Coordinates of C-alpha atoms in Angstrom, one line a residue:
X1 CA 122.5 118.7 80.1
X2 CA 125.4 117.5 82.2
X3 CA 127.3 116.6 79.1
X4 CA 126.7 120.0 77.5
X5 CA 128.1 121.7 80.6
X6 CA 130.8 119.1 80.8
X7 CA 129.9 118.1 84.3
X8 CA 131.0 114.6 85.1
X9 CA 129.0 113.0 88.0
X10 CA 130.1 109.4 88.5
X11 CA 126.9 108.2 90.3
X12 CA 124.7 109.9 87.7
X13 CA 126.6 108.2 84.9
X14 CA 126.4 104.8 86.6
X15 CA 122.6 105.1 87.2
X16 CA 122.1 106.5 83.6
X17 CA 124.1 103.6 82.1
X18 CA 122.2 100.9 84.1
X19 CA 118.8 102.3 83.2
X20 CA 119.8 102.9 79.6
X21 CA 121.0 99.3 79.1
X22 CA 117.6 98.1 80.4
X23 CA 115.7 100.3 77.9
X24 CA 118.0 100.6 74.9
X25 CA 115.9 98.4 72.7
X26 CA 113.2 101.1 73.0
X27 CA 115.5 104.0 72.2
X28 CA 114.7 106.1 69.2
X29 CA 117.5 107.1 66.8
X30 CA 117.6 110.5 68.6
X31 CA 118.0 108.7 72.0
X32 CA 120.8 106.6 70.7
X33 CA 122.5 109.7 69.2
X34 CA 122.1 111.8 72.3
X35 CA 123.3 109.1 74.7
X36 CA 126.4 108.2 72.6
X37 CA 127.2 111.9 72.1
X38 CA 126.9 112.6 75.9
X39 CA 129.2 109.7 76.7
X40 CA 131.8 110.9 74.2
X41 CA 131.5 114.5 75.4
X42 CA 132.2 113.4 78.9
X43 CA 135.0 111.0 77.9
X44 CA 133.1 108.0 79.3
X45 CA 134.7 104.9 77.6
X46 CA 132.0 102.3 78.4
X47 CA 132.5 99.6 75.8
X48 CA 129.4 97.5 76.7
X49 CA 127.2 100.5 76.5
X50 CA 128.6 101.7 73.2
X51 CA 128.4 98.2 71.8
X52 CA 124.7 98.1 72.8
X53 CA 124.2 101.5 71.0
X54 CA 126.0 100.1 67.9
X55 CA 123.9 97.0 67.8
X56 CA 120.6 98.9 68.2
X57 CA 121.8 101.8 65.9
X58 CA 122.6 99.4 63.1
X59 CA 119.0 99.0 62.1
X60 CA 117.6 102.3 63.3
X61 CA 120.1 104.8 62.0
X62 CA 119.6 103.8 58.4
X63 CA 116.0 105.1 58.8
X64 CA 117.1 108.2 60.8
X65 CA 118.2 111.7 60.0
X66 CA 121.8 112.3 59.0
X67 CA 122.5 114.3 62.2
X68 CA 121.8 111.2 64.3
X69 CA 124.1 109.1 62.2
X70 CA 126.8 111.7 62.4
X71 CA 126.5 112.0 66.2
X72 CA 126.9 108.3 66.8
X73 CA 129.8 108.1 64.4
X74 CA 131.5 111.1 66.1
X75 CA 131.0 109.5 69.5
X76 CA 132.5 106.2 68.5
X77 CA 135.4 107.9 66.8
X78 CA 136.0 110.3 69.7
X79 CA 136.1 107.4 72.1
X80 CA 138.2 105.4 69.6
X81 CA 136.0 102.3 69.9
X82 CA 135.9 99.5 67.4
X83 CA 132.6 98.1 66.3
X84 CA 131.7 94.6 67.5
X85 CA 132.4 91.8 64.9

């Protein structure tokens, strides 16, 4: 909701990131897509978080719907991040 409204709240982002990194292995494709989209929408360039999304998305997105794949790709492209080797 904050990303949709383009409201950047530093403490919320910090807490969200910390909790997300703890639970990312349990994220669905929708969760991965929504999180990466929100980061990009707010301009949050958090390489460790986005690398974790990329690692977990690698397997899950192939089984997901095209919109989720598109949202993750858009987020990475918007933030101009390179995928990990």
